[in-house]
Tab-separated table of C-alpha atoms and ligand atoms in Angstrom:
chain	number	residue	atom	x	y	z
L	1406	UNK	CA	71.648	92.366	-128.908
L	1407	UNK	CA	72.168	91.128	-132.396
L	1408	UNK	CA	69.807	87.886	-132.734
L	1409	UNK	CA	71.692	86.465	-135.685
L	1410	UNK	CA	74.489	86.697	-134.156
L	1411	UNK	CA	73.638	84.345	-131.203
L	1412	UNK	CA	74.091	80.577	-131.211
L	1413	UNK	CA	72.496	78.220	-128.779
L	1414	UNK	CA	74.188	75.242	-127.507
L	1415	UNK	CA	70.783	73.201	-128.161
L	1416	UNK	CA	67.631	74.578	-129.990
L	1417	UNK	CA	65.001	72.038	-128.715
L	1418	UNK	CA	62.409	74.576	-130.104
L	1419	UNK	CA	63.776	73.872	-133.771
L	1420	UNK	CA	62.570	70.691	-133.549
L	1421	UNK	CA	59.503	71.595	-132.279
L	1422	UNK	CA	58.425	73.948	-135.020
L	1423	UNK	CA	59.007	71.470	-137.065
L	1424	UNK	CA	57.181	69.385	-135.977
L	1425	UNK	CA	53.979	71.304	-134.299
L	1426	UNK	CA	51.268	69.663	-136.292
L	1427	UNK	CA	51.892	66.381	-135.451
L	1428	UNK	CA	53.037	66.548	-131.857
L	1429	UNK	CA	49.742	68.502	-130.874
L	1430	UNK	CA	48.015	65.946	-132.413
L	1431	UNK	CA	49.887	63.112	-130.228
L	1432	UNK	CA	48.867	65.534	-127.651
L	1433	UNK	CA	45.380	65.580	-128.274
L	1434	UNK	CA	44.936	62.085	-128.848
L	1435	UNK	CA	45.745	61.498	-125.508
L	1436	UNK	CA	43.768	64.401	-123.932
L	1437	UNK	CA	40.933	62.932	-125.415
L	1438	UNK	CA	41.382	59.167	-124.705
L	1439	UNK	CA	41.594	60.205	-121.102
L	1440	UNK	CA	44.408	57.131	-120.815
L	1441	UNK	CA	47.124	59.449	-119.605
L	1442	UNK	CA	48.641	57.110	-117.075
L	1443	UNK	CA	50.268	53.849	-118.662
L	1444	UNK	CA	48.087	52.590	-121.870
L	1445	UNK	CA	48.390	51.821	-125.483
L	1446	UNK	CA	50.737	54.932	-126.488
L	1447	UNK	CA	53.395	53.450	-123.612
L	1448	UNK	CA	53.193	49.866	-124.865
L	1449	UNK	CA	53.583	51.107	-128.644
L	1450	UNK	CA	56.505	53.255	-127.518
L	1451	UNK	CA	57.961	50.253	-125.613
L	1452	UNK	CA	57.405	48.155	-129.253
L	1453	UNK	CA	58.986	50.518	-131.173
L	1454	UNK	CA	62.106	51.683	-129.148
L	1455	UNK	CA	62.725	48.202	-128.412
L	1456	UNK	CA	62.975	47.430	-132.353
L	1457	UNK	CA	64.407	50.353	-132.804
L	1458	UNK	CA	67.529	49.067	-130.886
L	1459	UNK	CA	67.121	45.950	-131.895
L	1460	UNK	CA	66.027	44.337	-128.167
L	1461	UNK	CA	63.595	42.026	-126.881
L	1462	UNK	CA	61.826	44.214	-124.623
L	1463	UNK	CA	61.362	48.054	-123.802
L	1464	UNK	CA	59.804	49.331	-120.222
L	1465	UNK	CA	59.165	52.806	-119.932
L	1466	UNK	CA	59.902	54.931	-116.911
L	1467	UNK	CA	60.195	58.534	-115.274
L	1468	UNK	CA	63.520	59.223	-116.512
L	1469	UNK	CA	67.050	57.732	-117.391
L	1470	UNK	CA	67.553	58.120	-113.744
L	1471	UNK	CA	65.202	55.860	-113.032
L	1472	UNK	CA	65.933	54.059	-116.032
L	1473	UNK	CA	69.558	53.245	-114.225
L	1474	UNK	CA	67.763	52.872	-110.502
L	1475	UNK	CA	65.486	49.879	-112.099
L	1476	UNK	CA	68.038	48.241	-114.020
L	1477	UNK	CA	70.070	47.541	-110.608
L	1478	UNK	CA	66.916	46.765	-108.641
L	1479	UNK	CA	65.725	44.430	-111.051
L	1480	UNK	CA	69.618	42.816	-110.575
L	1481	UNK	CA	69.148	42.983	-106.871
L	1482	UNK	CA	71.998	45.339	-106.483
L	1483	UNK	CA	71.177	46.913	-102.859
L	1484	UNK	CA	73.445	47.389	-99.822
L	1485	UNK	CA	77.139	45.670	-99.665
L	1486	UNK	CA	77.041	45.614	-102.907
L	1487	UNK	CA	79.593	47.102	-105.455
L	1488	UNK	CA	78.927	48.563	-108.755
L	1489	UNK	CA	81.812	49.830	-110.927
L	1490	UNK	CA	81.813	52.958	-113.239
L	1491	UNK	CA	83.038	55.559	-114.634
L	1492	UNK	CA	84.305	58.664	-112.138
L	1493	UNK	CA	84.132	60.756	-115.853
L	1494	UNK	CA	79.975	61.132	-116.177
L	1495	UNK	CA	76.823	62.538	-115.159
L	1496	UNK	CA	75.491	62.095	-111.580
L	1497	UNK	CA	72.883	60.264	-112.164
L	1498	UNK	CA	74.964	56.810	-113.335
L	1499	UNK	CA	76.364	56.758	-109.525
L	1500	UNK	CA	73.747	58.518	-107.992
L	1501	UNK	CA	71.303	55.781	-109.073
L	1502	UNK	CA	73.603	52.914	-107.090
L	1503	UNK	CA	73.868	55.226	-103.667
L	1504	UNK	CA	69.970	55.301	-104.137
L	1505	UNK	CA	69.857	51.549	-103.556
L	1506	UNK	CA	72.532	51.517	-100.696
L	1507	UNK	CA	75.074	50.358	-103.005
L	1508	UNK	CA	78.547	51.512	-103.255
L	1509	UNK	CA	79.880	53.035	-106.602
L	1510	UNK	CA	83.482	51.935	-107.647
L	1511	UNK	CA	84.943	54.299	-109.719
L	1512	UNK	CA	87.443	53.443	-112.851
L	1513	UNK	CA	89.280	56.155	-114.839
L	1514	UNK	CA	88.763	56.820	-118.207
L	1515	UNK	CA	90.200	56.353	-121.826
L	1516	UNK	CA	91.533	59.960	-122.161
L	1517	UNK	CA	90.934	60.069	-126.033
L	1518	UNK	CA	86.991	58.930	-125.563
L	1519	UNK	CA	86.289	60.287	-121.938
L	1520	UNK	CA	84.988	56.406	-122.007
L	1521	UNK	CA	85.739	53.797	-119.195
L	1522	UNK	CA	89.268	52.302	-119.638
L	1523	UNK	CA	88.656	48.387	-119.727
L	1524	UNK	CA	92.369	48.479	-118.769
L	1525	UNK	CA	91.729	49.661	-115.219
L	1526	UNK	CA	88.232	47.491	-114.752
L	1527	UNK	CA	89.546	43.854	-113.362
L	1528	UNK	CA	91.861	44.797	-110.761
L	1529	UNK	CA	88.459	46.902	-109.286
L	1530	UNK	CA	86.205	43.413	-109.129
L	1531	UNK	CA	85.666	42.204	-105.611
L	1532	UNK	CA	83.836	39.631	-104.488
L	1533	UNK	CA	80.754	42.100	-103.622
L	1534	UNK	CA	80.674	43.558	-107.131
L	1535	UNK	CA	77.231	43.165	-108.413
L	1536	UNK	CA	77.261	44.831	-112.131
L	1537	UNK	CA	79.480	46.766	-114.214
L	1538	UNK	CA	77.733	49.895	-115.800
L	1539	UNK	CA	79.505	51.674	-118.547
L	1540	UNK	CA	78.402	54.640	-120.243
L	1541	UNK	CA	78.065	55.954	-123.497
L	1542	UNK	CA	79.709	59.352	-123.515
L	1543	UNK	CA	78.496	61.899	-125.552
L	1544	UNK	CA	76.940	59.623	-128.061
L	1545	UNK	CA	80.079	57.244	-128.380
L	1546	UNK	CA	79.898	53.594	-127.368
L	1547	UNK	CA	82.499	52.327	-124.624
L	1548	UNK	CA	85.174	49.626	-125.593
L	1549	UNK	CA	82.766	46.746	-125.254
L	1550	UNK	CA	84.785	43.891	-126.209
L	1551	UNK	CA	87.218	43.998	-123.558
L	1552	UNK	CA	84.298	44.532	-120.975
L	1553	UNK	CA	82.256	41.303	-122.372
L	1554	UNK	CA	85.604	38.901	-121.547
L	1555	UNK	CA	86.080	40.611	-118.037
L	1556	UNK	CA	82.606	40.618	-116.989
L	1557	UNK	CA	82.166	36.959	-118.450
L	1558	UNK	CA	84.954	35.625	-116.438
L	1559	UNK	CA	83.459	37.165	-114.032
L	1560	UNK	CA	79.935	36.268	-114.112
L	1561	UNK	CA	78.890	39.748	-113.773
L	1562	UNK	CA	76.042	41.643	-115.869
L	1563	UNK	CA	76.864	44.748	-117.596
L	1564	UNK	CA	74.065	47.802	-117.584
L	1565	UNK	CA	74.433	50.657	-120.017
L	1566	UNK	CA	74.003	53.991	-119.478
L	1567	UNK	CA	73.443	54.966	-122.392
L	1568	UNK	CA	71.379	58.046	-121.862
L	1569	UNK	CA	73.523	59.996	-124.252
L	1570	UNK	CA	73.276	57.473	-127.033
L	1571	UNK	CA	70.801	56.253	-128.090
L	1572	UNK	CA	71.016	55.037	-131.595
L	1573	UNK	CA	74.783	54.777	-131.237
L	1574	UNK	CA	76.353	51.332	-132.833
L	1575	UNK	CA	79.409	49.177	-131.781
L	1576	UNK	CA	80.489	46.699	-134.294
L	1577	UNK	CA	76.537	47.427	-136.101
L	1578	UNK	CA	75.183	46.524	-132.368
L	1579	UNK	CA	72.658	49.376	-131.386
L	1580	UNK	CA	73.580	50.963	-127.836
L	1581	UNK	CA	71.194	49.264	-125.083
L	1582	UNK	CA	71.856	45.787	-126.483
L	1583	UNK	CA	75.401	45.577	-125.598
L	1584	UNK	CA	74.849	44.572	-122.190
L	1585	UNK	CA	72.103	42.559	-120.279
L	1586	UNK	CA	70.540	45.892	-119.375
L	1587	UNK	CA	70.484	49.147	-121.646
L	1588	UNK	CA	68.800	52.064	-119.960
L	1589	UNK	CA	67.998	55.636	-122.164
L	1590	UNK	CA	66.996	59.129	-121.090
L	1591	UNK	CA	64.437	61.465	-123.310
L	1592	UNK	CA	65.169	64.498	-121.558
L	1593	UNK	CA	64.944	67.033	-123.657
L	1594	UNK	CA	68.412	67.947	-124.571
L	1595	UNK	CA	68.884	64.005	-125.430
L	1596	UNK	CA	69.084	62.960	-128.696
L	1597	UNK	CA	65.496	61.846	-128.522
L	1598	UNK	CA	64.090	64.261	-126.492
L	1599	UNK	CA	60.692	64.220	-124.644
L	1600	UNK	CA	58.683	67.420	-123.594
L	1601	UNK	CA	59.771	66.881	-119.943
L	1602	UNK	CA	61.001	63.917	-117.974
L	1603	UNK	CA	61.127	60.331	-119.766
L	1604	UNK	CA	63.029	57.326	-120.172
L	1605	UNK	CA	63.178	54.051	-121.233
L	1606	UNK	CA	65.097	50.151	-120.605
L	1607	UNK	CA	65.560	47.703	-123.193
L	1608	UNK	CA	66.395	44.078	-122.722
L	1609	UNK	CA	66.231	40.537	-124.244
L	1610	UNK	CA	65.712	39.046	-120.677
L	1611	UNK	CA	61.986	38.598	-120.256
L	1612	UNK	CA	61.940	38.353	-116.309
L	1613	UNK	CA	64.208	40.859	-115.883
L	1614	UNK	CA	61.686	42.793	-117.965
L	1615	UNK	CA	59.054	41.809	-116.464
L	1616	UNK	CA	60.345	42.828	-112.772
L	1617	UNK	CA	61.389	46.185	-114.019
L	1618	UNK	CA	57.724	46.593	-115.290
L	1619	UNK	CA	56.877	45.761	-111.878
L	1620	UNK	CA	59.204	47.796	-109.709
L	1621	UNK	CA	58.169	51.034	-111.882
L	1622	UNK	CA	54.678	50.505	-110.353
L	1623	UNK	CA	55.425	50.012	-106.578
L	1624	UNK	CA	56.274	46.480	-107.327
L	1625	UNK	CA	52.558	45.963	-107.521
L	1626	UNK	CA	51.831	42.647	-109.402
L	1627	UNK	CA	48.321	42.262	-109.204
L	1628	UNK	CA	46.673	45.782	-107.890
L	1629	UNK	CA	47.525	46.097	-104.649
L	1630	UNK	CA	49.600	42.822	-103.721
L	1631	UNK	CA	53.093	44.018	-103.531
L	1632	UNK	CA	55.697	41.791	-104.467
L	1633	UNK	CA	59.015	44.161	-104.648
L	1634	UNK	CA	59.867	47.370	-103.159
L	1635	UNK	CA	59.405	49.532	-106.023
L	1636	UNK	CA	58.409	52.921	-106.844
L	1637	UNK	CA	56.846	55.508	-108.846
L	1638	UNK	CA	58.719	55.543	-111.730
L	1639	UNK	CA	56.294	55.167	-114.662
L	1640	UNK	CA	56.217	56.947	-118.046
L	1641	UNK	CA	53.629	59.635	-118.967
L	1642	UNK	CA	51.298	58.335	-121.576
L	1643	UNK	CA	51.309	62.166	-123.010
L	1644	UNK	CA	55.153	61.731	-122.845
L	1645	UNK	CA	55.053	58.401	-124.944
L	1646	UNK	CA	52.993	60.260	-127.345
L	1647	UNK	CA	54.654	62.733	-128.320
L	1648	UNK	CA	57.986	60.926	-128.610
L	1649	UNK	CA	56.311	58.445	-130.921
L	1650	UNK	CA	55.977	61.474	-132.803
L	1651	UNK	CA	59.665	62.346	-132.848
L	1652	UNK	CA	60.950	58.850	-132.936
L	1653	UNK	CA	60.660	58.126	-136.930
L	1654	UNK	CA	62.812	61.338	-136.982
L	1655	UNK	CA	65.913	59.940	-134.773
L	1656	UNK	CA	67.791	58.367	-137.573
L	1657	UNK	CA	67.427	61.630	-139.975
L	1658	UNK	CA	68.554	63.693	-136.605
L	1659	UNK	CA	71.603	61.452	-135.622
L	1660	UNK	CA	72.937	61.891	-139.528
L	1661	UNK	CA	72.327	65.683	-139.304
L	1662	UNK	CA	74.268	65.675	-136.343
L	1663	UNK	CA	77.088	63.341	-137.947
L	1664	UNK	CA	77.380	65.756	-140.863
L	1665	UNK	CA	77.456	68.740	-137.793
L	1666	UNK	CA	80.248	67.147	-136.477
L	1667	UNK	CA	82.436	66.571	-139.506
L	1668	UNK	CA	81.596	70.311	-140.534
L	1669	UNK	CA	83.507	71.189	-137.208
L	1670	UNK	CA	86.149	68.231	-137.600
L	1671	UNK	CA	86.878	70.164	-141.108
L	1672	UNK	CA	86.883	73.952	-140.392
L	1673	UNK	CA	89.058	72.780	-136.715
L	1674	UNK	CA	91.271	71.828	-139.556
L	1675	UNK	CA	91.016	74.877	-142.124
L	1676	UNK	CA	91.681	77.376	-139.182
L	1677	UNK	CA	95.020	74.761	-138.342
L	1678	UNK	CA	93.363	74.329	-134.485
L	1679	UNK	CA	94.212	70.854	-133.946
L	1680	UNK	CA	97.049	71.649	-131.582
L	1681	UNK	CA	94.605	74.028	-129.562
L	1682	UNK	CA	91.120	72.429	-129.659
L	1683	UNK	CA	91.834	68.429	-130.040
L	1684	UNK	CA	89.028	67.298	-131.881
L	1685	UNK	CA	86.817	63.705	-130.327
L	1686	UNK	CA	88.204	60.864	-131.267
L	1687	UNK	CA	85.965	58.390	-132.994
L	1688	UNK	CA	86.898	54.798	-132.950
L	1689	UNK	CA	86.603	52.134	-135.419
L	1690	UNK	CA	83.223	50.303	-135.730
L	1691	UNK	CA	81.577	52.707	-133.612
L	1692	UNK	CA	78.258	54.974	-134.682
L	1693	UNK	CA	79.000	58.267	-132.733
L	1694	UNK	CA	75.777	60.104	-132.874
L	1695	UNK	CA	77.037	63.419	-130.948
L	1696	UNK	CA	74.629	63.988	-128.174
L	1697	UNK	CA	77.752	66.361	-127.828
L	1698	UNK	CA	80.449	68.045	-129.608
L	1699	UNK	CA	83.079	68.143	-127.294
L	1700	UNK	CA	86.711	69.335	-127.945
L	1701	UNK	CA	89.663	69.367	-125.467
L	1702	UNK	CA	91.389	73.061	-125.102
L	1703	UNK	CA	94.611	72.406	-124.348
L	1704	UNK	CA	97.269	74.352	-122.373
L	1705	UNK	CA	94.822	75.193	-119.377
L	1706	UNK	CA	92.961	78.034	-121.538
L	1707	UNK	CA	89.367	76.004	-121.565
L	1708	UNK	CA	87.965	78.179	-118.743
L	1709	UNK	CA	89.402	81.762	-121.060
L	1710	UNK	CA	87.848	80.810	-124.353
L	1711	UNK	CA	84.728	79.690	-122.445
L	1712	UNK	CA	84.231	83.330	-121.031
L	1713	UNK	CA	85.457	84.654	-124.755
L	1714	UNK	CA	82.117	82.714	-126.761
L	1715	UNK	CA	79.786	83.672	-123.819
L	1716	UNK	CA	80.803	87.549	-124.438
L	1717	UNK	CA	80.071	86.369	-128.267
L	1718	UNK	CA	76.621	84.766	-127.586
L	1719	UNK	CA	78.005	81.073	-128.333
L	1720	UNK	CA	76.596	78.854	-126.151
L	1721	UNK	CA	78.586	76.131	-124.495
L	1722	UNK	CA	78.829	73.812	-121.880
L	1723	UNK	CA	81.149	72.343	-119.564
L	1724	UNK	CA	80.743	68.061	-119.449
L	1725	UNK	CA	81.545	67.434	-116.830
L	1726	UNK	CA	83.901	69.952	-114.448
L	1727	UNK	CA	83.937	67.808	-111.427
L	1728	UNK	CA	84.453	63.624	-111.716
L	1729	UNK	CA	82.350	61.837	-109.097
L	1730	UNK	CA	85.401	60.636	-106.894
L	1731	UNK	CA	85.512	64.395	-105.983
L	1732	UNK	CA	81.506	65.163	-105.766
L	1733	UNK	CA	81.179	66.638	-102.103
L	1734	UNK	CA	78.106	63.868	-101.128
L	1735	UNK	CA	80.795	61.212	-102.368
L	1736	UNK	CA	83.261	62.469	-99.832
L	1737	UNK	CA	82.959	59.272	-97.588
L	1738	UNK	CA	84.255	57.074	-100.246
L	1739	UNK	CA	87.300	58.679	-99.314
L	1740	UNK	CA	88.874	59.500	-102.807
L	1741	UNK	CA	91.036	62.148	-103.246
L	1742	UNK	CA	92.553	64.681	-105.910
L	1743	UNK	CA	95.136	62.619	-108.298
L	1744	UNK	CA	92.905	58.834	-107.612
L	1745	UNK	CA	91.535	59.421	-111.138
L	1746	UNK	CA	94.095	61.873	-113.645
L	1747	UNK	CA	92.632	61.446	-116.704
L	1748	UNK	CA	88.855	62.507	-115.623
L	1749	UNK	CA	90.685	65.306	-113.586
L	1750	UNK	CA	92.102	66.494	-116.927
L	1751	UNK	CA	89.182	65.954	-118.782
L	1752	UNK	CA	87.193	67.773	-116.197
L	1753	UNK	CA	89.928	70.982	-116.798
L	1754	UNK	CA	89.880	70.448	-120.426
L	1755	UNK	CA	86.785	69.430	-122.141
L	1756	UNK	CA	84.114	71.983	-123.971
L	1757	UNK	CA	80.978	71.006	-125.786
L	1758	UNK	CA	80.103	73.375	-128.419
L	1759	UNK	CA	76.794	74.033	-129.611
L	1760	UNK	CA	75.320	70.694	-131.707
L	1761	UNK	CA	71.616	69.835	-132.719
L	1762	UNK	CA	70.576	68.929	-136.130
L	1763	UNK	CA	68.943	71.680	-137.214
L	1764	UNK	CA	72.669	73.535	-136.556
L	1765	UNK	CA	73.467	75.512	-140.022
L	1766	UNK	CA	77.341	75.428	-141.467
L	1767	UNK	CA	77.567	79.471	-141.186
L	1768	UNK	CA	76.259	79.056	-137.565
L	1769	UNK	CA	79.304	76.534	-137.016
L	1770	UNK	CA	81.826	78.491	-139.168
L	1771	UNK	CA	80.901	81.556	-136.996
L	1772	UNK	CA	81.454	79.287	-133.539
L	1773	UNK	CA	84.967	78.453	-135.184
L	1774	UNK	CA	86.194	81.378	-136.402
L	1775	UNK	CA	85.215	82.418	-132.822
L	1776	UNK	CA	87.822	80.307	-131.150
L	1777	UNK	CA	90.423	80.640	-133.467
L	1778	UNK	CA	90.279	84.564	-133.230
L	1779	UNK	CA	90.637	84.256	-129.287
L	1780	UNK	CA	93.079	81.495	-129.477
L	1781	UNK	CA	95.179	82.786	-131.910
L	1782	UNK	CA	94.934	85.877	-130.052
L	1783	UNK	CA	96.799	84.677	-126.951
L	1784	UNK	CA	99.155	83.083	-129.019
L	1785	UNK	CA	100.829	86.433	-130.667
L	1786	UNK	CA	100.161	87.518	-126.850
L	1787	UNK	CA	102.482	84.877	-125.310
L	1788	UNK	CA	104.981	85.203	-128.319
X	321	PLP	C1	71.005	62.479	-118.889
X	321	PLP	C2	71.799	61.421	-118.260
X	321	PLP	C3	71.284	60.603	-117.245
X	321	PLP	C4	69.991	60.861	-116.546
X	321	PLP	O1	68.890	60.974	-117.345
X	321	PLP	P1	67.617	61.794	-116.809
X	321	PLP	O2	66.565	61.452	-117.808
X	321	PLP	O3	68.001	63.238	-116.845
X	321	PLP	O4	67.290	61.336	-115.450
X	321	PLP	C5	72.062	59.554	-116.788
X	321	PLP	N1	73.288	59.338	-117.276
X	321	PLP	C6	73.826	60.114	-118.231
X	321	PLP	C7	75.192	59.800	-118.736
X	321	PLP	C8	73.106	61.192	-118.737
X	321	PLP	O5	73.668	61.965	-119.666
């Protein structure tokens, strides 16, 4: 097996040798305090995401999963309730509104983003929907304008998911701020990446703050007097720690990845692909920080060139092959094949290719070359 050859879809070990030094020393900090559940390195964290995106307040939590599950608790979303989405995303963004008895409403998406279509939101609004949650695919903002008149006529609050985004901009407004609720993941493959499970909600609302706090901790508010229904969902001080470490990095990491990306945007173009692999679509005023890379393969030959870069050691990964109208636990929503066409395409079509900052040009040029051999290939073939 030729090591050089090889290249990973995500290197979270790059950024760990990197970085050794000072994340054992986060480490050992906390070893030492003995503070490893809650304390000062969580509330810093908190401080310094929250500037980071430019909110009022930061809680820390388990994961973005439970980021998402505390956001809607802390809006009382719980059973009869509707909350509309995305069908095109991970899991997790419906999975959190089942977990609270809640019923996901699913919207397609803007085929050139893989983002929620604003178009197709009002006609879903009942008078049982609760919150809107958009989410921030692949590092791209959704089309928030549209969303803020909709949801304002409405009266309805809009959480993020912005897992995949975080330091992502619309119109110079950081991800997590565009809504009443913004909720982040740091699992490891995220752009700011813990050493395990972690995540983290921002908000300018200081109750709604203050009962997400709250609800991470068994809604226990003081010890042992339990005011909400909560659970454990509270961030490892060893966690914090170490992504204080890594977060003075993020900006340096999201403009590596930038330049990534327009190193593939070019050589898709010097090895004439566009009419094979469509390249994403950034729109105006937006700060895509590619969490992902992720092309379109067009003419039903994703699934082909995917097996063709595994047999040359490029990693990949499909985002997402089955929308959530068409998850088998979502059955009893009743949706069918066709409800949602341009997540089903997206679902046949869509390929992220291998992105982290530390990725090198000849690694990319190799990943390109790559495809263009195979998909120039089959084209002589069909000729
Ligand atoms: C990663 C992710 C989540 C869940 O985050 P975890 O920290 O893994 O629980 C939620 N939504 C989206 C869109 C994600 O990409």
């Amino acid at each position: 097996m030729n090591e050089q050859k090889r290249v990973p879809l995500c290197d979270v070990q790059a950024q760990f040798r990197n970085l050794e030094a000072d994340l054992s020393d986060a480490a050992l900090r906390v070893l030492r305090s003995g503070q490893v559940i809650g304390g000062p390195e969580v509330a810093s964290l908190e401080k310094e995401v929250a500037r980071y995106c430019g909110a009022g307040f930061g809680i820390g939590c388990s994961s973005g999963s439970d980021a998402l599950l505390l956001a809607l608790a802390a809006l009382d979303v719980g059973p009869g309730d509707e909350v509309i989405l995305p069908t095109f995303t991970f899991f997790a963004s419906a999975g959190a509104v089942c977990r609270l008895g809640a019923r996901p409403v699913f919207v397609d998406i803007d085929p050139w983003t893989c983002n929620l279509d604003p178009m197709q939101l009002e006609n879903k609004i009942t008078g049982r929907t609760k919150a809107v949650m958009p989410v921030h695919l692949f590092g791209q903002c959704a089309d928030m304008e549209p969303l803020w008149r909709i949801t304002e006529r409405h009266d309805l609050p809009i959480v993020e998911d912005a897992a995949q985004a975080i330091g992502s901009e619309y119109f110079g407004k950081r991800a997590g701020t565009l809504g009443a609720i913004g909720c982040f993941s740091f699992y490891p493959t995220k752009n700011l990446g813990a050493c395990g499970d972690a995540g983290m909600i921002v908000t300018n609302d200081p109750e709604w703050a203050e009962r997400m706090a709250c609800l991470r901790n068994h809604g226990m508010e003081p010890r042992y007097h339990h005011k909400f229904m909560g659970w454990n969902a509270r961030l490892d001080a060893l966690q914090a720690a170490l992504l204080r470490v890594k977060l003075p990095h993020l900006e340096k990491w999201s403009e590596a990845r930038q330049a990534a990306a327009a190193r593939y945007d070019a050589l898709i173009d010097e090895h004439h692909l566009r009419h094979f692999l469509q390249k994403p679509t950034v729109r105006p005023q937006r700060r895509h920080v590619f969490n992902q890379y992720v092309v379109r393969v067009a003419d039903g030959r994703r699934d082909a060139l995917a097996r063709h870069l595994k047999t040359e050691q490029i990693g990949y990964e499909i985002y997402y092959p089955i929308p959530l109208h068409l998850q088998e636990c979502l059955a009893y929503l009743g949706h069918a094949e066709g409800d949602f066409p341009a997540s089903e395409e997206a679902a046949r079509s869509v390929l992220a290719l291998p992105m982290y900052p530390e990725l090198t040009a000849d690694q990319q040029s190799r990943v390109i070359r790559t495809c263009a051999d195979f998909l120039r290939g089959q084209v002589r073939l069909a000729a």
